[in-house]
mmCIF file of C-alpha atoms in Angstrom:
data_model
loop_
_atom_site.group_PDB
_atom_site.id
_atom_site.type_symbol
_atom_site.label_atom_id
_atom_site.label_comp_id
_atom_site.label_asym_id
_atom_site.label_seq_id
_atom_site.Cartn_x
_atom_site.Cartn_y
_atom_site.Cartn_z
ATOM 1 C CA MET A 1 160.758 101.052 73.601
ATOM 2 C CA SER A 2 158.869 101.248 70.321
ATOM 3 C CA GLN A 3 160.963 98.530 68.723
ATOM 4 C CA TYR A 4 159.738 95.828 71.141
ATOM 5 C CA ASP A 5 156.351 94.165 71.471
ATOM 6 C CA ASN A 6 156.890 93.627 75.201
ATOM 7 C CA PHE A 7 159.148 95.318 77.699
ATOM 8 C CA GLY A 8 159.321 95.844 81.423
ATOM 9 C CA ILE A 9 160.593 98.493 83.780
ATOM 10 C CA ASP A 10 161.595 97.584 87.320
ATOM 11 C CA GLY A 11 160.984 100.474 89.704
ATOM 12 C CA THR A 12 162.578 98.805 92.726
ATOM 13 C CA GLU A 13 165.550 101.157 92.793
ATOM 14 C CA PHE A 14 163.603 104.434 92.660
ATOM 15 C CA LEU A 15 160.015 103.938 93.873
ATOM 16 C CA ASP A 16 160.951 104.464 97.524
ATOM 17 C CA ASN A 17 163.052 107.551 96.780
ATOM 18 C CA MET A 18 160.649 110.507 96.669
ATOM 19 C CA ASP A 19 163.465 112.811 95.527
ATOM 20 C CA VAL A 20 163.766 111.075 92.151
ATOM 21 C CA CYS A 21 160.639 108.940 91.818
ATOM 22 C CA PRO A 22 158.290 111.633 90.472
ATOM 23 C CA ALA A 23 160.717 112.747 87.764
ATOM 24 C CA ILE A 24 161.462 109.196 86.645
ATOM 25 C CA ALA A 25 157.786 108.224 86.795
ATOM 26 C CA PHE A 26 156.721 111.243 84.694
ATOM 27 C CA TYR A 27 159.389 110.478 82.112
ATOM 28 C CA LEU A 28 158.501 106.793 81.896
ATOM 29 C CA LEU A 29 154.793 107.548 81.585
ATOM 30 C CA TYR A 30 155.577 110.079 78.864
ATOM 31 C CA ARG A 31 157.672 107.509 76.962
ATOM 32 C CA VAL A 32 155.110 104.732 77.324
ATOM 33 C CA THR A 33 152.111 106.868 76.379
ATOM 34 C CA SER A 34 153.987 108.208 73.361
ATOM 35 C CA LEU A 35 153.573 104.676 71.991
ATOM 36 C CA LEU A 36 149.800 105.190 71.761
ATOM 37 C CA ASP A 37 149.120 105.302 68.047
ATOM 38 C CA GLY A 38 145.854 103.390 67.714
ATOM 39 C CA ARG A 39 147.339 99.921 68.082
ATOM 40 C CA ARG A 40 146.351 98.047 71.223
ATOM 41 C CA LEU A 41 148.674 98.908 74.104
ATOM 42 C CA VAL A 42 148.418 97.280 77.518
ATOM 43 C CA ILE A 43 150.186 98.963 80.405
ATOM 44 C CA PHE A 44 150.574 96.974 83.604
ATOM 45 C CA MET A 45 152.150 98.624 86.625
ATOM 46 C CA ASP A 46 152.945 96.423 89.609
ATOM 47 C CA GLU A 47 152.773 98.206 92.969
ATOM 48 C CA PHE A 48 150.816 101.027 91.339
ATOM 49 C CA TRP A 49 150.029 102.509 94.752
ATOM 50 C CA GLN A 50 153.706 103.448 95.034
ATOM 51 C CA TRP A 51 153.737 105.078 91.605
ATOM 52 C CA ILE A 52 150.830 107.353 92.500
ATOM 53 C CA GLY A 53 152.229 108.259 95.922
ATOM 54 C CA ASN A 54 153.087 111.691 94.551
ATOM 55 C CA PRO A 55 149.902 113.807 94.204
ATOM 56 C CA ALA A 56 151.109 115.591 91.050
ATOM 57 C CA PHE A 57 151.873 112.286 89.361
ATOM 58 C CA ALA A 58 148.528 110.858 90.509
ATOM 59 C CA ASP A 59 146.678 113.793 88.893
ATOM 60 C CA PHE A 60 148.679 113.393 85.692
ATOM 61 C CA VAL A 61 147.945 109.657 85.546
ATOM 62 C CA TYR A 62 144.248 110.203 86.246
ATOM 63 C CA ASN A 63 143.943 112.662 83.373
ATOM 64 C CA ARG A 64 146.080 110.554 81.033
ATOM 65 C CA LEU A 65 144.036 107.422 81.709
ATOM 66 C CA LYS A 66 140.980 109.195 80.317
ATOM 67 C CA THR A 67 142.656 109.774 76.958
ATOM 68 C CA MET A 68 144.549 106.477 76.726
ATOM 69 C CA ARG A 69 141.385 104.450 76.220
ATOM 70 C CA LYS A 70 140.432 106.583 73.228
ATOM 71 C CA LEU A 71 143.745 105.595 71.635
ATOM 72 C CA ASN A 72 143.193 101.844 72.226
ATOM 73 C CA GLY A 73 145.271 101.733 75.397
ATOM 74 C CA ILE A 74 144.296 99.750 78.455
#
């Protein structure tokens, strides 16, 4: 991911599967937020309501959003 200026992830295949969605979503958020190094980073998530359907993931995202802005992420 870090070698590209732009990239996309299509969640169509896993967003409706609550058995695997939280694990994949946590991993992807971990990978994307590991790119926060002070350079501007824009994260756009289509159908975000599906991503935060899992309460644990929603809490994680809420807390991570607070720190992302400090690292120039939006």
